[in-house]
Coordinates of N, CA and C and ligand atoms in Angstrom, one line a residue:
X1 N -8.8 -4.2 -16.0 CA -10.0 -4.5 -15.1 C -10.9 -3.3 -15.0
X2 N -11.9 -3.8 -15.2 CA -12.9 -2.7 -15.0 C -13.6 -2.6 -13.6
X3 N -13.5 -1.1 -12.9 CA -14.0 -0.7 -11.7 C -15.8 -0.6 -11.7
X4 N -16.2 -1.8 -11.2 CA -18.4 -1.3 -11.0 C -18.2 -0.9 -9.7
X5 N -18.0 -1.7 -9.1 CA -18.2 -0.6 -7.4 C -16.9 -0.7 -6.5
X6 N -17.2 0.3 -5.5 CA -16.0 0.4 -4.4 C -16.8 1.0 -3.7
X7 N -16.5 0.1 -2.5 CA -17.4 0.7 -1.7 C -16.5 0.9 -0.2
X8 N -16.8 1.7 1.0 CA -15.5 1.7 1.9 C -16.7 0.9 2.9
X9 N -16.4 0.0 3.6 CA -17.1 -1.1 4.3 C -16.5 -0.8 6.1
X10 N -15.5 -0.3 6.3 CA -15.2 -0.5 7.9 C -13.6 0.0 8.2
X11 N -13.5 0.6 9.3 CA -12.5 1.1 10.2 C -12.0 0.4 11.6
X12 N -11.1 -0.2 11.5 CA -10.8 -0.9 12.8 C -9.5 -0.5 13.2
X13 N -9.0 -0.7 14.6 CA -7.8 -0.6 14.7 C -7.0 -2.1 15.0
X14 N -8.2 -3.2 15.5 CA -7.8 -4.5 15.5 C -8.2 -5.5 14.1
X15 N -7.2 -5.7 13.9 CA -7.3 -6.8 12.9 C -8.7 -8.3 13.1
X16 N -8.7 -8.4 14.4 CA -9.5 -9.3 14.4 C -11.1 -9.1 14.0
X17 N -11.5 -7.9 13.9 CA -12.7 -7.0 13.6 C -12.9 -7.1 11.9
X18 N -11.6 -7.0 11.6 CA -11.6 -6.8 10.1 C -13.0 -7.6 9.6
X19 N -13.4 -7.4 8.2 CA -14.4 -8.3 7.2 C -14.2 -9.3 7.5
X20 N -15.0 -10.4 7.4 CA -14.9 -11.9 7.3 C -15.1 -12.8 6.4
X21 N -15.1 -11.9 5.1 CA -15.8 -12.3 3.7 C -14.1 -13.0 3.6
X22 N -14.2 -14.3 2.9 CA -13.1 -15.0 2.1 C -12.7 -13.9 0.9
X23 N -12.1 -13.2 0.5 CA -11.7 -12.5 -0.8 C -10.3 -12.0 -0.4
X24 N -9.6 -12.1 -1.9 CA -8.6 -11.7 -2.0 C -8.4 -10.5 -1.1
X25 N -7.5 -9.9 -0.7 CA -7.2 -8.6 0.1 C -5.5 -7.9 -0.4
X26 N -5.6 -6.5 -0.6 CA -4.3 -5.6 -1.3 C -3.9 -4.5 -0.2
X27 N -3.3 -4.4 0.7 CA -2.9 -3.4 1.6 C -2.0 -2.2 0.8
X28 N -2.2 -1.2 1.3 CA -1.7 -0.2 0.9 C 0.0 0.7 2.1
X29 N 1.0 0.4 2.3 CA 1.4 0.6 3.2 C 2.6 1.7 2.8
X30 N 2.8 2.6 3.8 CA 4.2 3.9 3.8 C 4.6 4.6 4.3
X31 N 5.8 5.3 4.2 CA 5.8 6.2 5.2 C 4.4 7.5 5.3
X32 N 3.8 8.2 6.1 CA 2.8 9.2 6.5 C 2.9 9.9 5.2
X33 N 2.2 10.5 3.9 CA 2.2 11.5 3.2 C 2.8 11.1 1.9
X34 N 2.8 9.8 1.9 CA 3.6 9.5 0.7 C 2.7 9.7 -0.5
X35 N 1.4 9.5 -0.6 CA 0.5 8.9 -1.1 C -0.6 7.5 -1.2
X36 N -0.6 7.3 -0.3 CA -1.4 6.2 -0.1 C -2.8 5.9 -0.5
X37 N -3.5 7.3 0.2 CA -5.0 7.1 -0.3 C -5.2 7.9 -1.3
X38 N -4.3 9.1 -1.6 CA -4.3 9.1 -3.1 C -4.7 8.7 -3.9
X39 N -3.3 7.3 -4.0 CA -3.3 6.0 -5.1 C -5.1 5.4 -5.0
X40 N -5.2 5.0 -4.0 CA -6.6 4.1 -4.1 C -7.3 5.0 -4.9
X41 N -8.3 6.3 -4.2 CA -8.9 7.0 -4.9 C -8.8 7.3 -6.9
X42 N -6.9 7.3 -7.2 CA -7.0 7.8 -8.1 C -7.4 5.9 -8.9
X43 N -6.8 5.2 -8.2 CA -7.5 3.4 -8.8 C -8.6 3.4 -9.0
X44 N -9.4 3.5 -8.0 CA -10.8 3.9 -8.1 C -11.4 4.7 -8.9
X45 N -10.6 5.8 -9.4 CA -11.3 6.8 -9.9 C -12.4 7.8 -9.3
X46 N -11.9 7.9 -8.1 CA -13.2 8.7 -7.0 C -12.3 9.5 -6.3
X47 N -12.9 10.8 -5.8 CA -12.0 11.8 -5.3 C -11.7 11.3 -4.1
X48 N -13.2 11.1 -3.1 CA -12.8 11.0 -1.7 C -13.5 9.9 -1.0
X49 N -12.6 8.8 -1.6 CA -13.7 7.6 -1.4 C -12.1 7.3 0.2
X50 N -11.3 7.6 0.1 CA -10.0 7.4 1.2 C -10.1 8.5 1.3
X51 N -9.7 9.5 2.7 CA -9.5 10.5 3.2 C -8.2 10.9 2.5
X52 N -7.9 11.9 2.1 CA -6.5 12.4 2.3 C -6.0 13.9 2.8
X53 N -5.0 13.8 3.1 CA -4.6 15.1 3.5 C -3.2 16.0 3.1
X54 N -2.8 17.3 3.1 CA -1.4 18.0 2.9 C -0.9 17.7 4.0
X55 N -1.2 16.9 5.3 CA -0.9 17.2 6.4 C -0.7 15.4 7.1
X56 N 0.3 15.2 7.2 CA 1.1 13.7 7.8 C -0.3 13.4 8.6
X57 N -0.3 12.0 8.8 CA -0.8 11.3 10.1 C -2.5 11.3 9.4
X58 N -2.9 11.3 8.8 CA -4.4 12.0 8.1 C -5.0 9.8 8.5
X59 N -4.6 9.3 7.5 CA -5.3 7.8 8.6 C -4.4 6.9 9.4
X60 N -5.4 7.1 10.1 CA -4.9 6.3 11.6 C -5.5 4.9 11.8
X61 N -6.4 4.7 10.8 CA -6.6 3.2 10.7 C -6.5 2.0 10.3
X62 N -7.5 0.8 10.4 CA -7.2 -0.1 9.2 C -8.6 0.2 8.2
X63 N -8.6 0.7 6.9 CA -9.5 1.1 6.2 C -10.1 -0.4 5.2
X64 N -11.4 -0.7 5.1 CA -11.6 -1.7 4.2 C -12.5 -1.1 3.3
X65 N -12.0 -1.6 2.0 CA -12.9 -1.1 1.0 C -13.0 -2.4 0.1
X66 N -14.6 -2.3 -0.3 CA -14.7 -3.6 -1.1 C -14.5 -3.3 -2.3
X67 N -13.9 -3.8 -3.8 CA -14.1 -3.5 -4.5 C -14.8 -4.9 -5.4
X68 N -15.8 -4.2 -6.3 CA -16.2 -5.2 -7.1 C -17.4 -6.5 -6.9
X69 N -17.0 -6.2 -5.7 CA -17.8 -7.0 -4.8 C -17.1 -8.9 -4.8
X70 N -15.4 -8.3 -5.0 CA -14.7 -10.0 -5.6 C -13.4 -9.5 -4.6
X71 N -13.1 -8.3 -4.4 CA -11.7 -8.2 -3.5 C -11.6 -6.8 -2.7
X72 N -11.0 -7.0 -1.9 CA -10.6 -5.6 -0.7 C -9.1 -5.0 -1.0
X73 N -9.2 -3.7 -0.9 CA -8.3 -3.0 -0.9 C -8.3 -2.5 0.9
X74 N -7.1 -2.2 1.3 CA -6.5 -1.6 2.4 C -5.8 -0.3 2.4
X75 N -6.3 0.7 3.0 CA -5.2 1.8 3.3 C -5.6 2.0 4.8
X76 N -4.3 2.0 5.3 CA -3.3 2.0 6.7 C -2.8 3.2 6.8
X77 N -2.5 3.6 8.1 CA -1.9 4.3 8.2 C -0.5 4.3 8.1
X78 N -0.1 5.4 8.0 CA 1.4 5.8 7.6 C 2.6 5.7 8.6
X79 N 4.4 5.2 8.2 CA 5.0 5.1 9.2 C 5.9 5.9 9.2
X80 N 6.4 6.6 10.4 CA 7.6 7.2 9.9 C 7.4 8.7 10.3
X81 N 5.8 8.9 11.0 CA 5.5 10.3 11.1 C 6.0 11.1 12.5
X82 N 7.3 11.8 12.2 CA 7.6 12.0 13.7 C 6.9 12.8 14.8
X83 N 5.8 13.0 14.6 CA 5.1 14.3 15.4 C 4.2 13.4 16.3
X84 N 4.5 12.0 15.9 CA 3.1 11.3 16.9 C 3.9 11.0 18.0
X85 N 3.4 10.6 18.9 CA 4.0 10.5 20.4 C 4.4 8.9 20.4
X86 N 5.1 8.6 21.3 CA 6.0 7.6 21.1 C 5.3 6.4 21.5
X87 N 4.3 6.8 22.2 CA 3.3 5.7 22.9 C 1.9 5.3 22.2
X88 N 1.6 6.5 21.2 CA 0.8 6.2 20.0 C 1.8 5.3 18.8
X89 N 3.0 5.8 18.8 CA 3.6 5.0 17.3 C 3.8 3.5 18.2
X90 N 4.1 3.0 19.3 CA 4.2 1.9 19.8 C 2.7 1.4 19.4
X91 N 1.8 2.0 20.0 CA 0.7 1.1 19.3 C 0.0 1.1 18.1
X92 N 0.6 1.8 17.3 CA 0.2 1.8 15.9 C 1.1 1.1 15.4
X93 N 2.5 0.3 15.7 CA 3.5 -0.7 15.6 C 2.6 -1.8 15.6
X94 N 1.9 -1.8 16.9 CA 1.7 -3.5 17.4 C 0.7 -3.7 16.4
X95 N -0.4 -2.7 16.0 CA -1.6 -3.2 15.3 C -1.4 -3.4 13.8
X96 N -0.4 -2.6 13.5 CA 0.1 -2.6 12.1 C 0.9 -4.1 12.1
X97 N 1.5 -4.3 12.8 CA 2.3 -5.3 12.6 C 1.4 -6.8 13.0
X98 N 0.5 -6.5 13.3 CA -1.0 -8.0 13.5 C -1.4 -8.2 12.3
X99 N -1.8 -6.9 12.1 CA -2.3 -7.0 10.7 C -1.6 -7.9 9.5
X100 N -0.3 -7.4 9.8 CA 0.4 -8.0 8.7 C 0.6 -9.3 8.9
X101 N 0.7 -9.7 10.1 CA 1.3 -11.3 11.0 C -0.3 -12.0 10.8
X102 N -1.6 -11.9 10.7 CA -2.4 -12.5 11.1 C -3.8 -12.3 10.0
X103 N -3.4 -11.2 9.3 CA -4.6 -11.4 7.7 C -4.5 -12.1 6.7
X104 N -5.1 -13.4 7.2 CA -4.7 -14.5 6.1 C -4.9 -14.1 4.7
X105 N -6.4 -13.9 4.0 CA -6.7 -13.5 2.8 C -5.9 -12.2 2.2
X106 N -4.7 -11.8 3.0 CA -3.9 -10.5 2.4 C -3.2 -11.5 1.5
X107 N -3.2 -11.1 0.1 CA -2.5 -11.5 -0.8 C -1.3 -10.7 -1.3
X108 N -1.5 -9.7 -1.3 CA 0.2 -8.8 -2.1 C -0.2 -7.3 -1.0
X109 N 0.9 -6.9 -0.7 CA 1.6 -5.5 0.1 C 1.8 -4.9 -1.0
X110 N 1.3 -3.7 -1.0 CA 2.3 -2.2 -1.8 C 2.5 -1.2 -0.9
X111 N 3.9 -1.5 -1.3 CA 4.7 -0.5 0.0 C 5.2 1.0 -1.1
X112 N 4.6 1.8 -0.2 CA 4.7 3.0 -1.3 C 5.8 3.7 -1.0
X113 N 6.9 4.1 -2.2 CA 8.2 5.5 -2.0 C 7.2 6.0 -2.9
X114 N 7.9 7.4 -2.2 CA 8.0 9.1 -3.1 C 9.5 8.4 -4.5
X115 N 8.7 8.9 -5.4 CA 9.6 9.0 -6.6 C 10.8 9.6 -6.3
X116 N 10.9 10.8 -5.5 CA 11.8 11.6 -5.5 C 13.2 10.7 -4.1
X117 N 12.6 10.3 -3.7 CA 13.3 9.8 -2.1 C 14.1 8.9 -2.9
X118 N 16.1 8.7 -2.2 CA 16.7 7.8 -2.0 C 15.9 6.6 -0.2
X119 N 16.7 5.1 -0.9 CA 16.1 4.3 0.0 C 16.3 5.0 1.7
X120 N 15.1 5.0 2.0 CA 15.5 5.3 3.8 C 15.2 4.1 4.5
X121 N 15.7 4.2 5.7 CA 16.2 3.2 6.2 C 14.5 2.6 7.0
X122 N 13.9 3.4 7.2 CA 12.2 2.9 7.6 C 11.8 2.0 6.4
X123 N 12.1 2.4 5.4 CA 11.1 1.5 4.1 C 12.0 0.3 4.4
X124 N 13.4 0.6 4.2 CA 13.8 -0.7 3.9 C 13.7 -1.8 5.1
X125 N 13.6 -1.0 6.6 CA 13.1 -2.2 7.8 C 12.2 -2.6 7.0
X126 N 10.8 -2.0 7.2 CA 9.6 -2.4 6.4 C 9.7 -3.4 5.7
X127 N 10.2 -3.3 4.3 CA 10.2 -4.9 3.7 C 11.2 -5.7 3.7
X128 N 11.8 -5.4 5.0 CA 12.9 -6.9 5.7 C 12.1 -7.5 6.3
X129 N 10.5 -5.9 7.1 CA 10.1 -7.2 8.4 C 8.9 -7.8 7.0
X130 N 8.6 -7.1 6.0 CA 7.2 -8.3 5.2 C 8.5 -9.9 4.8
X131 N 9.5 -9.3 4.3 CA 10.4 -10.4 3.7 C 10.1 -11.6 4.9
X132 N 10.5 -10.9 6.0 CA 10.7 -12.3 7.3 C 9.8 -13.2 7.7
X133 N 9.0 -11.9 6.9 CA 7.1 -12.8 7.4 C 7.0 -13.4 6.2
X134 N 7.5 -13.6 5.0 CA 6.5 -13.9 3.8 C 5.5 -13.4 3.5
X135 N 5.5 -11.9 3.5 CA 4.5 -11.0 2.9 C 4.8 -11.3 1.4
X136 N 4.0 -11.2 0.1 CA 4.5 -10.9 -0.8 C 4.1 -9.4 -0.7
X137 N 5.3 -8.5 -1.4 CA 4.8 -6.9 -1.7 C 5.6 -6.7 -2.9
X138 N 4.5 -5.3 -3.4 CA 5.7 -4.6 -4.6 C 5.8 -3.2 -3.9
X139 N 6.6 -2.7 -4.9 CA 6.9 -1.6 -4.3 C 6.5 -0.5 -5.6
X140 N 5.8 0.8 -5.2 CA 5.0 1.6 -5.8 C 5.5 2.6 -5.7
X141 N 6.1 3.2 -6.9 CA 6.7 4.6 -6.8 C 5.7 5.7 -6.7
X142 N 5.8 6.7 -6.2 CA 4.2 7.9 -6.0 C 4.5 9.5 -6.6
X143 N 3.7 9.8 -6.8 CA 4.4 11.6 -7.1 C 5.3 11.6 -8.6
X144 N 4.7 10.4 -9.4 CA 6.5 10.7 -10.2 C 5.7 12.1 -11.0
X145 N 4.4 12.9 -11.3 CA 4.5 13.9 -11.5 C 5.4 15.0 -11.4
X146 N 5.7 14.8 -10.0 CA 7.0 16.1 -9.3 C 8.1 15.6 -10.0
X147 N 8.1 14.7 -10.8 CA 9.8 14.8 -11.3 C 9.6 14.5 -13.0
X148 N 10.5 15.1 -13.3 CA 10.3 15.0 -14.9 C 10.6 13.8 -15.8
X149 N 10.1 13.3 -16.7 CA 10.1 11.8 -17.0 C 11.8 11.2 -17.3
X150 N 12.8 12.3 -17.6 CA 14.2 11.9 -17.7 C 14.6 11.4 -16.5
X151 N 14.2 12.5 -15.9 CA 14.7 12.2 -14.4 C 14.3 11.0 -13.3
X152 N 13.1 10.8 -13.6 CA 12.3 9.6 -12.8 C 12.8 8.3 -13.0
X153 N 13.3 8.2 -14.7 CA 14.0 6.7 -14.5 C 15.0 6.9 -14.1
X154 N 16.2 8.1 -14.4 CA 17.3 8.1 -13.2 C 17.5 7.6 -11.7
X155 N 16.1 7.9 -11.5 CA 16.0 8.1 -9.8 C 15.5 6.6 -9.6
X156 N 15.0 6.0 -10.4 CA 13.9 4.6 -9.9 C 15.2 3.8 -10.1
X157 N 16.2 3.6 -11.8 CA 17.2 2.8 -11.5 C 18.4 2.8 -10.5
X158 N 18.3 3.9 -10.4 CA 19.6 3.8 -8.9 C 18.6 3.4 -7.7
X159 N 17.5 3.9 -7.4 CA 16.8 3.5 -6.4 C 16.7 1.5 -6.7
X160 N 16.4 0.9 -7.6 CA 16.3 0.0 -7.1 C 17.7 -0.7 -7.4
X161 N 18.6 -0.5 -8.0 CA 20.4 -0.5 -7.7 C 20.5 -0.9 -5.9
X162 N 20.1 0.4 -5.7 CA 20.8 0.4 -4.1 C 20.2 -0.8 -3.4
X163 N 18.8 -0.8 -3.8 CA 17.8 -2.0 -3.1 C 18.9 -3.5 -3.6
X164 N 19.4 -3.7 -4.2 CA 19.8 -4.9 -4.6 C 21.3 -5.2 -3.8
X165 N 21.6 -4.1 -2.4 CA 22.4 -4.4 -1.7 C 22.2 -5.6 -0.8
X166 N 20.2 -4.9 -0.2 CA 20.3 -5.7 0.7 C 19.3 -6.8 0.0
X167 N 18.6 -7.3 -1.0 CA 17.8 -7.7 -1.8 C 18.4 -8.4 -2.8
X168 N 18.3 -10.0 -3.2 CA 18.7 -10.8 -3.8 C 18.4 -10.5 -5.2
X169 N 16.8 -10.3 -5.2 CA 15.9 -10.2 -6.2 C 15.1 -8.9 -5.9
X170 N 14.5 -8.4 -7.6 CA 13.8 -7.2 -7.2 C 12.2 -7.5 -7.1
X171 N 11.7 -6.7 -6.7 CA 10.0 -7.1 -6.5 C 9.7 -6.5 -7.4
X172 N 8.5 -6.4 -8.1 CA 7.6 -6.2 -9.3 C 7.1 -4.5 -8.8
X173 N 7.5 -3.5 -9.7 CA 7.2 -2.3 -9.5 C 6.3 -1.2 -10.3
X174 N 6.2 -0.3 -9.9 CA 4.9 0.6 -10.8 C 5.5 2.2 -10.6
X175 N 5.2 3.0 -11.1 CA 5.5 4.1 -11.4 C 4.4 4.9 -11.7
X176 N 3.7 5.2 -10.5 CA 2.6 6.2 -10.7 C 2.2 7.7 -10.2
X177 N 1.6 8.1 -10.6 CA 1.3 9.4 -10.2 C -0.5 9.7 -10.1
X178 N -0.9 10.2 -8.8 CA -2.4 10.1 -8.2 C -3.0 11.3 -9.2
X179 N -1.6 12.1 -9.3 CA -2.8 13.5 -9.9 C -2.8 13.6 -11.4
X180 N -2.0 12.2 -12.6 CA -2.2 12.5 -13.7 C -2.7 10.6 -14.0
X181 N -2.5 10.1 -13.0 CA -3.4 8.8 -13.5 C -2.5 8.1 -13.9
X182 N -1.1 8.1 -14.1 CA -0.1 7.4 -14.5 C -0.1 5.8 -14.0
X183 N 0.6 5.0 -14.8 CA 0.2 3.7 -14.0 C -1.0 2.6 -13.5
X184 N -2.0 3.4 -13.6 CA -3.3 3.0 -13.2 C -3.6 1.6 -13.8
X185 N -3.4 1.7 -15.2 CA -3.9 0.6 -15.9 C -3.1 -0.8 -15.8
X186 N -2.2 -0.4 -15.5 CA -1.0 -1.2 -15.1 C -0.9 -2.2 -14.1
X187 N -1.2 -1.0 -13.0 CA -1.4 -1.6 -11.8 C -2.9 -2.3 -11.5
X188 N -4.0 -2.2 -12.5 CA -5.2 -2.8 -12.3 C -5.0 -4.0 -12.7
X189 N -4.0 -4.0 -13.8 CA -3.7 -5.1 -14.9 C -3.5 -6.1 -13.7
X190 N -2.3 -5.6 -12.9 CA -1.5 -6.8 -12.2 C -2.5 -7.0 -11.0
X191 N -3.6 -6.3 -10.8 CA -4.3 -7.2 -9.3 C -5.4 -7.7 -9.8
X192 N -5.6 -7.7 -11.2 CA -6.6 -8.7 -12.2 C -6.0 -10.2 -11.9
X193 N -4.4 -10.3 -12.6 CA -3.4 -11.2 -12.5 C -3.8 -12.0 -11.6
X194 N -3.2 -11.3 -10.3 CA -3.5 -11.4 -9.2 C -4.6 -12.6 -8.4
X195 N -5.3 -11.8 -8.8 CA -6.8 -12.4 -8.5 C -7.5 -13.9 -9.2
X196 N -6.9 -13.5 -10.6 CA -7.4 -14.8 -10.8 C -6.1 -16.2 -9.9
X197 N -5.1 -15.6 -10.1 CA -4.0 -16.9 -9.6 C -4.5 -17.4 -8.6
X198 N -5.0 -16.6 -7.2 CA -5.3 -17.1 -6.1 C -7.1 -17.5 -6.2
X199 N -8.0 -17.5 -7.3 CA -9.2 -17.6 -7.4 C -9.4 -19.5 -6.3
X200 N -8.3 -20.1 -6.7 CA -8.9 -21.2 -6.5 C -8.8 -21.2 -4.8
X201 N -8.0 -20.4 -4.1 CA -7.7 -20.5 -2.9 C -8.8 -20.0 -2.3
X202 N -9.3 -19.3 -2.7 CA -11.0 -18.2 -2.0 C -12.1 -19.0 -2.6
X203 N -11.9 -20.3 -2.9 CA -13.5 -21.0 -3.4 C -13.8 -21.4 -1.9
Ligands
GTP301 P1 -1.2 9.4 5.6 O1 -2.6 8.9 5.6 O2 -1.1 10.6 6.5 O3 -0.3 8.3 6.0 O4 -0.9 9.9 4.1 P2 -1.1 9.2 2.7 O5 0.1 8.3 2.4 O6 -2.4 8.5 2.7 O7 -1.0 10.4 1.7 P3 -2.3 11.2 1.1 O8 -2.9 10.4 0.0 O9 -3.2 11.7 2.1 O10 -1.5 12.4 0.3 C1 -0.6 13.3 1.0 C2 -0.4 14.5 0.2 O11 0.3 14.2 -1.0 C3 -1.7 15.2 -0.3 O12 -1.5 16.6 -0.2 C4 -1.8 14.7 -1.7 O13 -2.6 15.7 -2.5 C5 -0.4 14.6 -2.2 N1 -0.2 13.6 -3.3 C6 -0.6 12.3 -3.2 N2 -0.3 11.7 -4.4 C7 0.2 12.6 -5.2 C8 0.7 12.6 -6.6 O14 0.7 11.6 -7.3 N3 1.2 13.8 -7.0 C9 1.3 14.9 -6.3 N4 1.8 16.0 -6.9 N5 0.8 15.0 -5.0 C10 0.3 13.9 -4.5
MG302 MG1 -3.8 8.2 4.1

């Protein structure tokens, strides 16, 4: 798929503010620092079309960006970041979790690991609570840069080994890296896919 525009359209913290346009929608979801808006920017091909930071907690919103002027991408903020106060992560819970319970036009979740990370026990709540809901998501490996290509399938097949403890079936996965572009085409491939499947549902 080819990228003509991306454009970042709005910040909310309530879901019900969100866009109103019928179009497909791709959330970006993870622990704080994984890479999240990395990924978009490096999808995009634009440095700082998503904020990012060396430093946890960098968005705190719900971010919409149009792409194409046919579908929305999403980057969210991050979970898992212990330095926020307990009474900010309760309500970054409740909004995060509306989002997910109440955006109809969300079509697929990418829930992002660090290449390098065994399963933690935050990610895997995470896609028990999309499983409960009937999210569809895949899961997007990030950083595999930091690890060397021998080693990265080491780490992704036991990583999704262990997932098949609590997981019947595996979800559809990617292996990318923001700062050499890895994956990119791949993952455009599959929200091309995507898009057409559910075209008839957004007429
Ligand atoms: P929050 O918004 O705080 O939840 O973080 P985030 O998940 O959006 O992460 P962000 O994209 O801001 O990146 C966090 C840090 O990881 C930054 O210092 C990035 O430069 C770095 N980073 C992101 N992707 C990659 C990657 O593929 N390879 C390497 N080496 N570093 C990366
Ligand atoms: Mg971010």
């Amino acid at each position: 798929m080819k990228i003509r525009s991306a454009e970042f359209v709005m910040s909310n913290s309530n879901v019900t503010n969100a866009p109103k346009e019928r179009m497909p929608e791709y959330a970006f979801i993870g622990r704080s620092n994984v890479g999240k808006s990395s990924l978009i920017n490096m999808l995009m091909e634009r440095k700082d079309l998503a904020k990012i930071s060396g430093k946890p907690g960098k968005t705190q919103l719900i971010n919409h960006f149009k792409i194409n002027d046919e579908w929305f991408l999403v980057d969210l903020p991050g979970y898992g970041y212990a330095k926020v106060s307990k009474k900010k992560r309760t309500i970054f819970q409740f909004f995060i979790e509306n989002y997910f319970k109440e955006r109809e036009q969300l079509v697929c979740t990418f829930v992002l690991i660090d290449s390098r990370h065994d399963p933690q026990k935050i990610d895997l709540e995470f896609m028990k609570f999309l499983g409960e809901n009937q999210i569809p998501f895949c899961i997007v490996f990030t950083k595999a840069d930091k690890l060397g290509s021998s080693k990265i399938n080491k780490q992704i097949t036991s990583y999704k080994k262990k997932l098949l403890n609590s997981w019947e079936t595996l979800p559809t996965s990617f292996i990318t890296s923001s700062n050499t572009g890895l994956g990119r085409e791949e993952f455009l491939k599959f929200i091309d896919g995507v898009n057409q499947d559910v075209a008839k549902d957004f007429k």
